[in-house]
PDB file of C-alpha atoms in Angstrom:
ATOM      1  CA  MET A   1      15.231 -11.896 -21.248  1.00  0.00           C
ATOM      2  CA  SER A   2      17.367 -10.966 -24.231  1.00  0.00           C
ATOM      3  CA  ARG A   3      19.577  -8.176 -23.027  1.00  0.00           C
ATOM      4  CA  ILE A   4      20.354  -6.686 -19.629  1.00  0.00           C
ATOM      5  CA  SER A   5      21.315  -3.035 -19.389  1.00  0.00           C
ATOM      6  CA  HIS A   6      24.294  -2.410 -17.142  1.00  0.00           C
ATOM      7  CA  ASN A   7      24.312   1.073 -15.748  1.00  0.00           C
ATOM      8  CA  GLY A   8      25.401  -0.024 -12.298  1.00  0.00           C
ATOM      9  CA  GLN A   9      21.989  -1.536 -11.580  1.00  0.00           C
ATOM     10  CA  LEU A  10      22.342  -4.983 -13.065  1.00  0.00           C
ATOM     11  CA  PHE A  11      20.287  -6.843 -10.484  1.00  0.00           C
ATOM     12  CA  PHE A  12      17.552  -4.218 -10.526  1.00  0.00           C
ATOM     13  CA  SER A  13      17.208  -4.832 -14.281  1.00  0.00           C
ATOM     14  CA  PHE A  14      17.464  -8.560 -13.732  1.00  0.00           C
ATOM     15  CA  PHE A  15      14.601  -8.604 -11.221  1.00  0.00           C
ATOM     16  CA  LYS A  16      12.518  -6.387 -13.503  1.00  0.00           C
ATOM     17  CA  SER A  17      12.821  -9.080 -16.166  1.00  0.00           C
ATOM     18  CA  LEU A  18      11.248 -11.553 -13.708  1.00  0.00           C
ATOM     19  CA  VAL A  19       8.056  -9.553 -13.083  1.00  0.00           C
ATOM     20  CA  GLY A  20       5.019 -11.840 -13.261  1.00  0.00           C
ATOM     21  CA  LYS A  21       6.968 -14.965 -12.306  1.00  0.00           C
ATOM     22  CA  GLU A  22       6.499 -16.920  -9.110  1.00  0.00           C
ATOM     23  CA  ILE A  23       9.351 -16.551  -6.628  1.00  0.00           C
ATOM     24  CA  ILE A  24      10.083 -17.404  -3.004  1.00  0.00           C
ATOM     25  CA  VAL A  25      11.636 -14.693  -0.861  1.00  0.00           C
ATOM     26  CA  GLU A  26      13.500 -15.799   2.249  1.00  0.00           C
ATOM     27  CA  LEU A  27      13.800 -13.069   4.853  1.00  0.00           C
ATOM     28  CA  LYS A  28      16.630 -12.577   7.320  1.00  0.00           C
ATOM     29  CA  SER A  29      14.151 -13.708   9.971  1.00  0.00           C
ATOM     30  CA  ASP A  30      13.984 -17.158   8.271  1.00  0.00           C
ATOM     31  CA  LEU A  31      10.412 -16.496   7.089  1.00  0.00           C
ATOM     32  CA  CYS A  32       9.791 -17.674   3.498  1.00  0.00           C
ATOM     33  CA  ILE A  33       7.121 -15.932   1.435  1.00  0.00           C
ATOM     34  CA  LYS A  34       5.997 -17.349  -1.910  1.00  0.00           C
ATOM     35  CA  GLY A  35       4.231 -15.125  -4.410  1.00  0.00           C
ATOM     36  CA  THR A  36       4.087 -13.620  -7.888  1.00  0.00           C
ATOM     37  CA  LEU A  37       6.615 -10.824  -8.406  1.00  0.00           C
ATOM     38  CA  HIS A  38       4.618  -7.644  -8.996  1.00  0.00           C
ATOM     39  CA  SER A  39       7.364  -5.044  -8.975  1.00  0.00           C
ATOM     40  CA  VAL A  40      10.821  -4.196  -7.739  1.00  0.00           C
ATOM     41  CA  ASP A  41      12.536  -0.858  -7.149  1.00  0.00           C
ATOM     42  CA  GLN A  42      16.092   0.511  -7.001  1.00  0.00           C
ATOM     43  CA  TYR A  43      16.545  -0.634  -3.375  1.00  0.00           C
ATOM     44  CA  LEU A  44      15.420  -4.127  -4.425  1.00  0.00           C
ATOM     45  CA  ASN A  45      12.301  -3.689  -2.333  1.00  0.00           C
ATOM     46  CA  ILE A  46       9.913  -6.336  -3.633  1.00  0.00           C
ATOM     47  CA  LYS A  47       6.158  -6.312  -4.114  1.00  0.00           C
ATOM     48  CA  LEU A  48       4.449  -9.704  -4.268  1.00  0.00           C
ATOM     49  CA  LYS A  49       0.912 -10.705  -5.231  1.00  0.00           C
ATOM     50  CA  ASP A  50      -1.087 -13.784  -4.172  1.00  0.00           C
ATOM     51  CA  ILE A  51       1.321 -14.593  -1.379  1.00  0.00           C
ATOM     52  CA  SER A  52       1.515 -17.565   0.925  1.00  0.00           C
ATOM     53  CA  VAL A  53       3.922 -18.212   3.765  1.00  0.00           C
ATOM     54  CA  VAL A  54       5.837 -21.429   3.104  1.00  0.00           C
ATOM     55  CA  ASP A  55       5.441 -22.758   6.664  1.00  0.00           C
ATOM     56  CA  SER A  56       1.996 -21.254   7.371  1.00  0.00           C
ATOM     57  CA  GLU A  57       1.169 -23.827  10.058  1.00  0.00           C
ATOM     58  CA  LYS A  58       4.032 -22.499  12.128  1.00  0.00           C
ATOM     59  CA  PHE A  59       3.675 -18.845  11.071  1.00  0.00           C
ATOM     60  CA  PRO A  60       0.009 -17.946  10.459  1.00  0.00           C
ATOM     61  CA  HIS A  61       0.781 -14.204  10.682  1.00  0.00           C
ATOM     62  CA  MET A  62       0.027 -13.394   7.059  1.00  0.00           C
ATOM     63  CA  ILE A  63      -3.001 -15.610   6.334  1.00  0.00           C
ATOM     64  CA  SER A  64      -5.305 -12.684   5.610  1.00  0.00           C
ATOM     65  CA  VAL A  65      -2.736 -10.897   3.441  1.00  0.00           C
ATOM     66  CA  GLN A  66      -2.643 -11.401  -0.334  1.00  0.00           C
ATOM     67  CA  ASN A  67      -0.411  -8.584  -1.540  1.00  0.00           C
ATOM     68  CA  CYS A  68       2.667  -7.403   0.291  1.00  0.00           C
ATOM     69  CA  PHE A  69       5.733  -5.197   0.154  1.00  0.00           C
ATOM     70  CA  ILE A  70       9.057  -6.557   1.385  1.00  0.00           C
ATOM     71  CA  ARG A  71      11.821  -4.146   2.356  1.00  0.00           C
ATOM     72  CA  GLY A  72      14.964  -4.931   0.354  1.00  0.00           C
ATOM     73  CA  SER A  73      17.180  -4.705   3.432  1.00  0.00           C
ATOM     74  CA  VAL A  74      15.570  -7.758   5.092  1.00  0.00           C
ATOM     75  CA  VAL A  75      15.824 -10.116   2.104  1.00  0.00           C
ATOM     76  CA  ARG A  76      18.322 -12.967   2.510  1.00  0.00           C
ATOM     77  CA  TYR A  77      17.606 -15.064  -0.584  1.00  0.00           C
ATOM     78  CA  VAL A  78      15.297 -14.984  -3.557  1.00  0.00           C
ATOM     79  CA  GLN A  79      14.489 -18.387  -5.035  1.00  0.00           C
ATOM     80  CA  LEU A  80      13.974 -18.044  -8.782  1.00  0.00           C
ATOM     81  CA  PRO A  81      12.376 -20.256 -11.424  1.00  0.00           C
ATOM     82  CA  SER A  82      15.485 -21.702 -13.087  1.00  0.00           C
ATOM     83  CA  ALA A  83      13.829 -21.909 -16.504  1.00  0.00           C
ATOM     84  CA  GLU A  84      13.464 -18.124 -16.555  1.00  0.00           C
ATOM     85  CA  VAL A  85      17.095 -17.307 -15.816  1.00  0.00           C
ATOM     86  CA  ASP A  86      19.837 -17.206 -18.427  1.00  0.00           C
ATOM     87  CA  ILE A  87      22.775 -17.843 -16.116  1.00  0.00           C
ATOM     88  CA  GLN A  88      25.388 -17.364 -18.865  1.00  0.00           C
ATOM     89  CA  LEU A  89      23.957 -13.977 -19.801  1.00  0.00           C
ATOM     90  CA  LEU A  90      23.751 -12.940 -16.144  1.00  0.00           C
ATOM     91  CA  GLN A  91      27.355 -13.921 -15.519  1.00  0.00           C
ATOM     92  CA  ASP A  92      28.573 -12.084 -18.610  1.00  0.00           C
ATOM     93  CA  SER A  93      26.583  -8.994 -17.623  1.00  0.00           C
ATOM     94  CA  ALA A  94      28.020  -9.130 -14.096  1.00  0.00           C
ATOM     95  CA  ARG A  95      31.548  -9.262 -15.556  1.00  0.00           C
ATOM     96  CA  VAL A  96      30.873  -6.337 -17.885  1.00  0.00           C
ATOM     97  CA  GLU A  97      29.446  -4.291 -15.019  1.00  0.00           C
ATOM     98  CA  ALA A  98      32.390  -5.099 -12.749  1.00  0.00           C
ATOM     99  CA  ARG A  99      34.781  -4.023 -15.515  1.00  0.00           C
ATOM    100  CA  GLU A 100      32.915  -0.756 -16.062  1.00  0.00           C
ATOM    101  CA  LEU A 101      32.874   0.002 -12.345  1.00  0.00           C
ATOM    102  CA  LYS A 102      36.615  -0.625 -12.190  1.00  0.00           C
ATOM    103  CA  LYS A 103      37.226   1.911 -14.972  1.00  0.00           C
ATOM    104  CA  LYS A 104      35.468   4.707 -13.056  1.00  0.00           C
TER     105      LYS A 104
ATOM    106  CA  MET B   1     -17.825   5.199   2.543  1.00  0.00           C
ATOM    107  CA  ALA B   2     -14.480   6.902   3.060  1.00  0.00           C
ATOM    108  CA  THR B   3     -13.637   4.586   5.948  1.00  0.00           C
ATOM    109  CA  LEU B   4     -14.178   1.592   3.680  1.00  0.00           C
ATOM    110  CA  MET B   5     -11.478   2.844   1.349  1.00  0.00           C
ATOM    111  CA  GLU B   6      -8.777   3.135   3.997  1.00  0.00           C
ATOM    112  CA  PRO B   7      -6.019   0.586   3.602  1.00  0.00           C
ATOM    113  CA  PHE B   8      -5.766  -1.823   6.474  1.00  0.00           C
ATOM    114  CA  ILE B   9      -2.152  -2.833   6.853  1.00  0.00           C
ATOM    115  CA  ASP B  10      -0.298  -5.707   8.475  1.00  0.00           C
ATOM    116  CA  ILE B  11       3.337  -4.986   9.370  1.00  0.00           C
ATOM    117  CA  LEU B  12       6.063  -7.419  10.358  1.00  0.00           C
ATOM    118  CA  THR B  13       8.903  -5.620  12.111  1.00  0.00           C
ATOM    119  CA  ASN B  14      12.567  -6.556  12.355  1.00  0.00           C
ATOM    120  CA  ASP B  15      12.170  -7.629  15.982  1.00  0.00           C
ATOM    121  CA  GLY B  16       9.448 -10.090  14.997  1.00  0.00           C
ATOM    122  CA  ARG B  17       6.358  -8.127  16.016  1.00  0.00           C
ATOM    123  CA  ASN B  18       3.149  -8.122  14.021  1.00  0.00           C
ATOM    124  CA  ILE B  19       1.334  -4.777  14.055  1.00  0.00           C
ATOM    125  CA  VAL B  20      -2.011  -4.194  12.359  1.00  0.00           C
ATOM    126  CA  GLY B  21      -3.672  -0.833  11.750  1.00  0.00           C
ATOM    127  CA  THR B  22      -4.958   1.770   9.316  1.00  0.00           C
ATOM    128  CA  LEU B  23      -2.270   3.284   7.107  1.00  0.00           C
ATOM    129  CA  ARG B  24      -2.197   7.061   7.576  1.00  0.00           C
ATOM    130  CA  GLY B  25       1.080   7.871   5.878  1.00  0.00           C
ATOM    131  CA  PHE B  26       4.450   6.642   4.704  1.00  0.00           C
ATOM    132  CA  ASP B  27       7.568   7.946   2.992  1.00  0.00           C
ATOM    133  CA  GLN B  28      10.498   6.818   0.866  1.00  0.00           C
ATOM    134  CA  LEU B  29      12.298   5.277   3.846  1.00  0.00           C
ATOM    135  CA  VAL B  30       9.169   3.224   4.612  1.00  0.00           C
ATOM    136  CA  ASN B  31       8.555   5.139   7.841  1.00  0.00           C
ATOM    137  CA  ILE B  32       4.916   4.361   8.536  1.00  0.00           C
ATOM    138  CA  ILE B  33       2.101   6.077  10.433  1.00  0.00           C
ATOM    139  CA  LEU B  34      -0.616   3.763  11.706  1.00  0.00           C
ATOM    140  CA  GLU B  35      -3.876   4.758  13.357  1.00  0.00           C
ATOM    141  CA  GLU B  36      -6.053   2.565  15.560  1.00  0.00           C
ATOM    142  CA  SER B  37      -3.318  -0.020  15.566  1.00  0.00           C
ATOM    143  CA  HIS B  38      -2.888  -3.125  17.650  1.00  0.00           C
ATOM    144  CA  GLU B  39      -0.186  -5.729  18.026  1.00  0.00           C
ATOM    145  CA  ARG B  40      -0.948  -9.404  17.538  1.00  0.00           C
ATOM    146  CA  VAL B  41       1.206 -11.535  19.783  1.00  0.00           C
ATOM    147  CA  TYR B  42       1.431 -15.123  18.520  1.00  0.00           C
ATOM    148  CA  SER B  43       2.361 -17.989  20.806  1.00  0.00           C
ATOM    149  CA  SER B  44       1.593 -21.661  21.259  1.00  0.00           C
ATOM    150  CA  ASP B  45      -1.212 -20.596  23.631  1.00  0.00           C
ATOM    151  CA  GLY B  46      -3.011 -18.527  20.994  1.00  0.00           C
ATOM    152  CA  VAL B  47      -3.086 -14.949  19.762  1.00  0.00           C
ATOM    153  CA  GLU B  48      -3.213 -11.995  22.107  1.00  0.00           C
ATOM    154  CA  ARG B  49      -4.136  -8.488  20.991  1.00  0.00           C
ATOM    155  CA  LEU B  50      -2.443  -5.469  22.495  1.00  0.00           C
ATOM    156  CA  HIS B  51      -3.956  -2.068  21.833  1.00  0.00           C
ATOM    157  CA  LEU B  52      -1.418   0.486  20.555  1.00  0.00           C
ATOM    158  CA  GLY B  53      -3.465   3.322  19.045  1.00  0.00           C
ATOM    159  CA  LEU B  54      -1.604   5.875  16.915  1.00  0.00           C
ATOM    160  CA  CYS B  55       2.006   5.003  16.205  1.00  0.00           C
ATOM    161  CA  ILE B  56       4.909   5.779  13.912  1.00  0.00           C
ATOM    162  CA  ILE B  57       7.186   2.928  12.901  1.00  0.00           C
ATOM    163  CA  ARG B  58      10.651   3.855  11.715  1.00  0.00           C
ATOM    164  CA  GLY B  59      11.440   2.435   8.270  1.00  0.00           C
ATOM    165  CA  ASP B  60      14.638   0.746   9.467  1.00  0.00           C
ATOM    166  CA  ASN B  61      12.523  -1.497  11.619  1.00  0.00           C
ATOM    167  CA  VAL B  62       9.977  -2.533   8.967  1.00  0.00           C
ATOM    168  CA  ALA B  63      10.434  -5.927   7.292  1.00  0.00           C
ATOM    169  CA  VAL B  64       7.151  -6.604   5.498  1.00  0.00           C
ATOM    170  CA  VAL B  65       4.066  -4.495   4.807  1.00  0.00           C
ATOM    171  CA  GLY B  66       1.001  -6.481   3.791  1.00  0.00           C
ATOM    172  CA  LEU B  67      -2.382  -5.281   2.569  1.00  0.00           C
ATOM    173  CA  LEU B  68      -4.874  -6.926   4.911  1.00  0.00           C
ATOM    174  CA  ASP B  69      -8.005  -8.396   3.340  1.00  0.00           C
ATOM    175  CA  LEU B  70     -10.650  -7.338   5.875  1.00  0.00           C
ATOM    176  CA  ASP B  71     -13.209  -9.966   4.797  1.00  0.00           C
ATOM    177  CA  LEU B  72     -10.638 -12.720   5.136  1.00  0.00           C
ATOM    178  CA  ASP B  73      -9.436 -11.300   8.431  1.00  0.00           C
ATOM    179  CA  LYS B  74     -12.956 -11.203   9.918  1.00  0.00           C
ATOM    180  CA  ARG B  75     -13.434 -14.877   9.105  1.00  0.00           C
ATOM    181  CA  ILE B  76     -10.378 -15.936  11.101  1.00  0.00           C
ATOM    182  CA  ASP B  77     -11.059 -17.229  14.572  1.00  0.00           C
ATOM    183  CA  PHE B  78      -8.145 -15.789  16.521  1.00  0.00           C
ATOM    184  CA  SER B  79      -9.272 -17.513  19.726  1.00  0.00           C
ATOM    185  CA  THR B  80      -8.251 -20.899  18.323  1.00  0.00           C
ATOM    186  CA  LEU B  81      -5.375 -19.761  16.080  1.00  0.00           C
ATOM    187  CA  LYS B  82      -1.945 -20.784  17.271  1.00  0.00           C
ATOM    188  CA  GLY B  83       1.451 -19.876  15.890  1.00  0.00           C
ATOM    189  CA  GLU B  84       5.045 -19.495  16.816  1.00  0.00           C
ATOM    190  CA  PRO B  85       6.480 -16.036  17.376  1.00  0.00           C
ATOM    191  CA  LEU B  86       8.537 -14.775  14.424  1.00  0.00           C
ATOM    192  CA  LYS B  87      12.277 -14.698  14.813  1.00  0.00           C
ATOM    193  CA  PRO B  88      13.943 -11.299  14.774  1.00  0.00           C
ATOM    194  CA  VAL B  89      15.807 -10.215  11.632  1.00  0.00           C
ATOM    195  CA  VAL B  90      19.539 -10.924  11.903  1.00  0.00           C
ATOM    196  CA  HIS B  91      21.610  -8.852   9.450  1.00  0.00           C
TER     197      HIS B  91
END
């Protein structure tokens, strides 16, 4: 991740830079799904590959599912691999975007 | 052969239901049409299947859409499978 474009879609670009990495998505229903990020769209809908539910003993609902689509509106948290995230760059980009939005 | 190609889909809804069926259509809002669908009701007593048939699920109410692996699914013994019901989505 060298540069993030900021055209009002900073986090969309940010998630695109994480494609192929393993993430854990926590839903607003407390369900945690671990998988490889396959793609993300403008609504921050997420597609995951090779998924597993973190507490699959308790929630066996998705045991025969390997690839899934998660609606952006039900995502509470996304746990990221810290080695893949340049926090300084992300913070700077967020500031720049906030400044640009203020100008408009 | 055509029936083999049809995507078998597993949907988790915002109210915590688990609906399985054949995907017949969808749109940008993730409204979904399912054919030959059934609901799987998980509880500590086991899994119960409720026949639903043809249904449309409004996109607002869809949390997760999973591509069901039919081979894997056939190997699961639902008579002994136990699980807790999913919590509803709280925005």
